[in-house]
XYZ file of C-alpha atoms in Angstrom:
347
model
C -0.620 2.843 1.861
C 2.705 3.209 0.551
C 1.529 5.587 -2.371
C 2.563 2.953 -5.047
C 0.049 2.889 -8.188
C 0.641 -0.924 -9.335
C 0.089 -4.073 -7.012
C 3.299 -5.847 -6.102
C 1.400 -9.095 -6.221
C 0.444 -10.321 -9.437
C -3.088 -10.763 -8.552
C -5.549 -12.668 -10.988
C -8.397 -10.528 -12.617
C -10.945 -12.121 -10.587
C -11.194 -12.743 -6.918
C -13.558 -14.199 -4.548
C -15.110 -12.288 -1.653
C -17.062 -13.842 1.235
C -18.588 -12.939 4.121
C -19.230 -15.360 7.391
C -20.177 -14.753 11.275
C -18.073 -17.355 13.007
C -19.826 -16.214 16.518
C -16.497 -15.979 18.417
C -12.801 -17.669 18.111
C -13.902 -20.889 20.031
C -10.769 -21.957 21.826
C -8.413 -18.656 22.378
C -5.059 -21.382 21.621
C -4.543 -21.326 18.024
C -3.097 -24.823 18.305
C -6.376 -26.194 20.020
C -8.580 -28.169 17.852
C -11.647 -25.833 18.680
C -9.869 -22.749 17.830
C -11.977 -21.477 14.610
C -9.489 -19.563 13.026
C -7.631 -22.553 11.890
C -10.816 -23.560 10.005
C -10.912 -19.989 8.610
C -7.526 -20.191 7.127
C -8.523 -23.528 5.973
C -11.593 -22.655 3.851
C -9.884 -19.808 2.674
C -7.446 -22.220 0.680
C -9.596 -24.467 0.027
C -12.479 -22.343 -1.488
C -9.992 -20.299 -2.962
C -11.110 -17.027 -1.030
C -9.300 -13.533 -1.557
C -11.003 -11.792 1.039
C -12.902 -12.846 4.016
C -15.006 -10.334 5.906
C -15.866 -11.963 9.391
C -18.210 -11.204 12.001
C -18.306 -11.540 15.933
C -14.553 -12.138 15.494
C -13.780 -11.371 19.299
C -9.980 -10.168 18.055
C -7.622 -8.114 19.801
C -4.025 -7.303 18.602
C -2.676 -10.162 20.483
C -5.080 -12.831 19.149
C -4.632 -11.096 16.051
C -0.913 -11.554 15.902
C -1.204 -14.981 17.142
C -3.427 -16.017 14.379
C -1.157 -14.398 11.561
C 1.597 -16.317 13.145
C -0.014 -19.717 12.605
C 1.837 -22.105 11.114
C 0.942 -22.517 7.136
C -0.747 -19.264 7.814
C -2.006 -17.651 4.416
C -4.137 -14.665 6.346
C -3.341 -11.219 7.300
C -5.984 -9.752 9.467
C -7.297 -6.410 10.001
C -9.778 -5.991 12.748
C -11.819 -3.740 14.909
C -12.728 -4.767 18.179
C -15.205 -3.934 20.463
C -14.167 -0.990 22.739
C -15.786 -1.807 25.891
C -15.737 -5.981 25.251
C -12.949 -7.330 23.009
C -14.192 -10.867 23.962
C -17.594 -9.641 22.330
C -18.531 -8.530 19.000
C -16.016 -7.513 16.667
C -15.513 -7.090 13.086
C -12.245 -8.642 10.759
C -11.375 -8.112 6.954
C -9.450 -11.282 6.299
C -6.930 -10.958 3.299
C -5.682 -14.374 1.765
C -2.127 -13.960 1.177
C -1.778 -16.529 -1.710
C -4.278 -14.369 -3.588
C -4.373 -10.812 -2.610
C -2.159 -7.680 -2.398
C -1.524 -7.589 1.579
C 1.116 -4.578 1.229
C -0.508 -2.132 -0.086
C -3.596 -1.737 2.070
C -5.352 0.872 4.352
C -7.835 0.276 6.995
C -10.102 2.570 8.505
C -12.469 2.105 11.677
C -15.805 3.831 11.327
C -17.713 2.329 14.273
C -15.463 0.168 16.932
C -16.314 -3.428 16.593
C -18.790 -2.833 14.197
C -17.821 -1.186 10.817
C -14.240 -1.213 9.209
C -13.480 -0.567 5.601
C -10.233 -1.906 3.877
C -8.819 -0.279 0.388
C -6.229 -2.460 -1.406
C -4.955 -2.546 -4.475
C -6.023 -5.172 -6.745
C -4.881 -6.616 -10.305
C -2.346 -4.200 -11.451
C -3.405 -0.579 -10.732
C -7.265 -1.110 -9.826
C -8.482 -0.498 -6.155
C -11.280 -2.286 -4.104
C -12.982 -0.605 -1.130
C -14.263 -3.389 1.112
C -16.848 -2.318 4.113
C -17.146 -4.703 6.671
C -19.898 -5.198 8.801
C -21.405 -6.689 12.030
C -24.681 -4.627 12.978
C -26.549 -4.157 16.050
C -28.930 -6.697 16.672
C -31.493 -4.096 18.497
C -33.587 -2.586 16.193
C -33.024 0.745 17.408
C -29.347 0.712 17.830
C -29.412 -1.155 14.096
C -30.859 2.202 12.665
C -28.633 4.591 14.484
C -25.441 1.996 13.547
C -26.782 2.787 9.444
C -27.158 6.204 10.388
C -23.602 6.769 11.649
C -22.465 4.885 8.628
C -24.051 7.300 6.196
C -22.771 10.302 8.217
C -19.419 9.219 8.284
C -18.753 8.919 4.504
C -20.997 12.712 4.363
C -18.262 13.928 6.610
C -14.984 11.993 5.160
C -15.046 12.622 1.223
C -11.551 11.545 1.174
C -12.305 8.169 1.989
C -13.188 5.901 -0.856
C -16.747 4.654 -0.855
C -17.091 1.418 -0.609
C -17.205 -0.911 -4.142
C -18.348 -4.033 -1.549
C -20.497 -4.040 1.671
C -20.392 -7.480 3.181
C -21.458 -8.824 6.592
C -24.008 -9.694 9.212
C -26.488 -6.978 8.776
C -28.944 -8.336 11.450
C -31.730 -7.362 9.630
C -33.957 -7.936 6.232
C -35.132 -5.737 4.028
C -38.018 -7.543 2.629
C -39.942 -10.036 4.117
C -39.105 -12.744 1.815
C -35.825 -13.204 3.654
C -37.543 -14.020 6.896
C -39.267 -17.515 7.722
C -41.893 -16.823 8.779
C -42.050 -14.171 6.630
C -42.670 -10.613 8.378
C -41.123 -6.955 8.174
C -38.234 -5.634 9.940
C -38.251 -2.745 12.051
C -39.331 0.031 9.758
C -36.612 2.516 10.652
C -33.779 0.299 10.645
C -35.093 -0.684 7.219
C -35.140 2.974 5.687
C -31.847 4.074 7.320
C -29.944 0.789 5.349
C -32.133 1.663 2.153
C -30.566 5.529 2.934
C -27.006 4.178 3.234
C -27.673 1.553 0.034
C -29.196 4.742 -2.161
C -26.321 6.950 -0.633
C -23.506 4.842 -1.582
C -25.144 3.061 -4.728
C -25.019 -0.254 -3.690
C -27.314 -3.236 -4.734
C -27.923 -6.655 -2.853
C -26.457 -8.705 -5.489
C -27.671 -12.276 -4.324
C -31.492 -10.938 -4.411
C -30.945 -9.377 -7.845
C -29.604 -12.594 -9.182
C -31.986 -14.676 -7.097
C -35.418 -12.325 -7.141
C -37.741 -15.163 -5.859
C -35.595 -17.663 -4.482
C -36.064 -18.688 -0.525
C -32.907 -18.968 1.225
C -31.354 -18.108 4.494
C -28.056 -17.807 6.624
C -29.047 -18.137 10.111
C -31.530 -20.052 12.178
C -32.753 -20.315 15.419
C -32.763 -24.458 15.992
C -35.268 -23.737 19.547
C -38.376 -22.031 17.406
C -37.357 -23.141 13.758
C -36.984 -19.344 12.349
C -34.361 -18.521 9.677
C -33.451 -15.201 8.227
C -30.742 -14.051 5.433
C -29.068 -11.895 7.927
C -25.611 -12.295 5.928
C -25.403 -10.514 2.653
C -23.196 -8.964 -0.054
C -23.898 -5.521 -1.425
C -22.151 -4.107 -4.462
C -21.759 -1.256 -6.154
C -24.677 -1.003 -8.819
C -22.125 -0.131 -11.812
C -19.865 -3.263 -10.699
C -22.847 -6.075 -10.559
C -22.374 -7.145 -14.426
C -18.910 -8.038 -13.223
C -20.198 -10.435 -10.595
C -21.085 -13.881 -10.767
C -21.285 -17.393 -8.516
C -23.396 -15.819 -5.751
C -23.413 -18.737 -3.611
C -25.115 -19.216 -0.158
C -23.478 -22.487 1.821
C -22.250 -24.134 4.680
C -18.636 -23.144 6.079
C -17.280 -25.967 7.908
C -16.699 -23.428 10.716
C -18.693 -24.155 13.864
C -21.266 -21.350 13.604
C -25.151 -21.181 13.433
C -24.527 -18.808 10.332
C -23.935 -20.165 6.367
C -21.322 -18.380 4.352
C -22.274 -16.091 1.507
C -19.871 -15.803 -1.259
C -19.368 -14.240 -4.773
C -16.817 -13.620 -7.284
C -15.883 -10.527 -8.811
C -14.108 -9.493 -11.787
C -12.056 -6.942 -13.710
C -13.820 -4.616 -15.834
C -10.780 -4.615 -17.722
C -9.958 -8.299 -18.021
C -10.312 -9.767 -21.339
C -13.034 -11.503 -22.823
C -11.533 -15.132 -22.605
C -13.469 -18.196 -24.017
C -13.306 -21.885 -23.931
C -10.783 -22.066 -26.432
C -10.690 -24.231 -29.632
C -10.693 -28.016 -28.911
C -7.340 -29.814 -29.880
C -7.313 -33.369 -30.471
C -5.065 -35.772 -28.693
C -2.549 -37.323 -31.343
C -2.903 -40.816 -30.269
C -6.666 -40.695 -31.393
C -5.118 -41.060 -35.338
C -4.249 -44.466 -34.125
C -7.568 -45.347 -32.860
C -9.215 -48.546 -35.183
C -12.546 -46.525 -35.519
C -11.041 -43.266 -36.458
C -8.289 -44.817 -38.911
C -10.954 -46.632 -40.921
C -12.750 -43.343 -40.905
C -9.811 -41.276 -42.459
C -9.758 -44.273 -45.064
C -13.003 -45.051 -45.858
C -14.953 -41.446 -46.232
C -11.441 -39.900 -46.981
C -11.362 -41.880 -50.383
C -15.013 -41.177 -50.570
C -14.550 -37.707 -50.080
C -11.551 -37.326 -52.803
C -13.973 -39.130 -55.296
C -16.359 -36.310 -54.877
C -14.165 -33.737 -54.973
C -12.782 -34.759 -58.180
C -16.789 -35.082 -59.498
C -17.989 -31.716 -58.241
C -15.128 -29.980 -58.963
C -16.085 -30.030 -62.859
C -18.916 -26.983 -63.652
C -21.414 -29.507 -64.734
C -21.775 -31.295 -61.561
C -21.095 -28.449 -59.136
C -23.951 -27.285 -57.267
C -24.240 -24.967 -54.122
C -25.155 -28.164 -51.780
C -22.412 -30.045 -53.857
C -19.102 -28.783 -54.373
C -15.640 -29.256 -52.820
C -15.965 -26.503 -50.116
C -19.207 -27.914 -48.707
C -17.836 -31.831 -48.821
C -14.883 -30.475 -46.987
C -17.151 -28.957 -44.446
C -18.693 -31.856 -44.074
C -15.875 -34.344 -43.853
C -14.334 -31.977 -40.677
C -17.593 -31.728 -39.034
C -17.836 -35.847 -39.177
C -14.501 -36.573 -38.135
C -14.291 -34.009 -35.362
C -17.565 -35.721 -33.979
C -15.975 -38.776 -33.922
C -12.704 -38.137 -32.256
C -14.580 -36.237 -29.541
C -16.275 -39.288 -29.262
C -13.654 -41.577 -29.230
C -11.378 -39.419 -27.170
C -13.586 -40.012 -24.415
C -13.232 -43.496 -24.649
C -9.989 -44.095 -25.467
C -8.465 -41.633 -23.123
C -9.885 -43.641 -19.932
C -8.839 -46.638 -21.147
C -5.132 -45.791 -20.916
C -5.539 -44.286 -17.764
C -6.710 -47.258 -16.737
C -4.006 -49.106 -17.921
C -1.417 -46.985 -16.255
């Protein structure tokens, strides 16, 4: 970290965070069409993803450098490789240079190839801490993995606890997240629950969709499915998260991508704004006819109901003017939808 308290990049007040297990990088040649990082670069651009957590990244420093030097590359890649076999496992946290601060960033490896935490400056002087996860498949190792995560934060209080924990958990907490429904290894589930409790994290998608059946991974041979890929967020930030999504990514993998949009707690509340009538609408035949006829009637009624002997709570110049405006704006909106497409067709 450079020590600056404010982001260099003018980042927006909301950011899209996603997680995807890509099952390896495909062809190691970044120029080859089967190299999956070309797809990653593309989806981060088209889907406007600010931060992507990648499982089974299969990266080393040489491959990371090749990815960052790809033509039209928009990515900064922070990764943790498996110490025994870098061609397997691995987790990466990818920052979109167009949307995210990529200079004032720190990365801390918690468990090599399995857990990486990145802290970045985001939207003015706000900090955002992301914990990327690719947990072991073996249930016993999975339980030990979560215990190690818990122990790391207990022993390193100087490391900022994550605002977001995302990735392939390789375990489900509830039977509803398996098809067919079943309980996972109890020790691993309990160990993950201890981490969530300690870090004050909640399963945001499940909190938003408490009874929905949807999955992120499937085994074609048996038809079994599981919601292994999840995004946990700090409970205090839940009200600032929206657009929870599980979707196909376009990257060749047997996992779906999960994503959420996260807004700054300090962002102003901006509504839809006031509708403004296009100027050419006043030249429309039906609008002109309304203004002439209804306007003449309004003028006569205003003169009549301005007098005390005719004025009532429901018939007075203020009410008449309000009703006239409502009718006019309703007609103008309707005609705008018709007239503008006609103009576009003529162009």
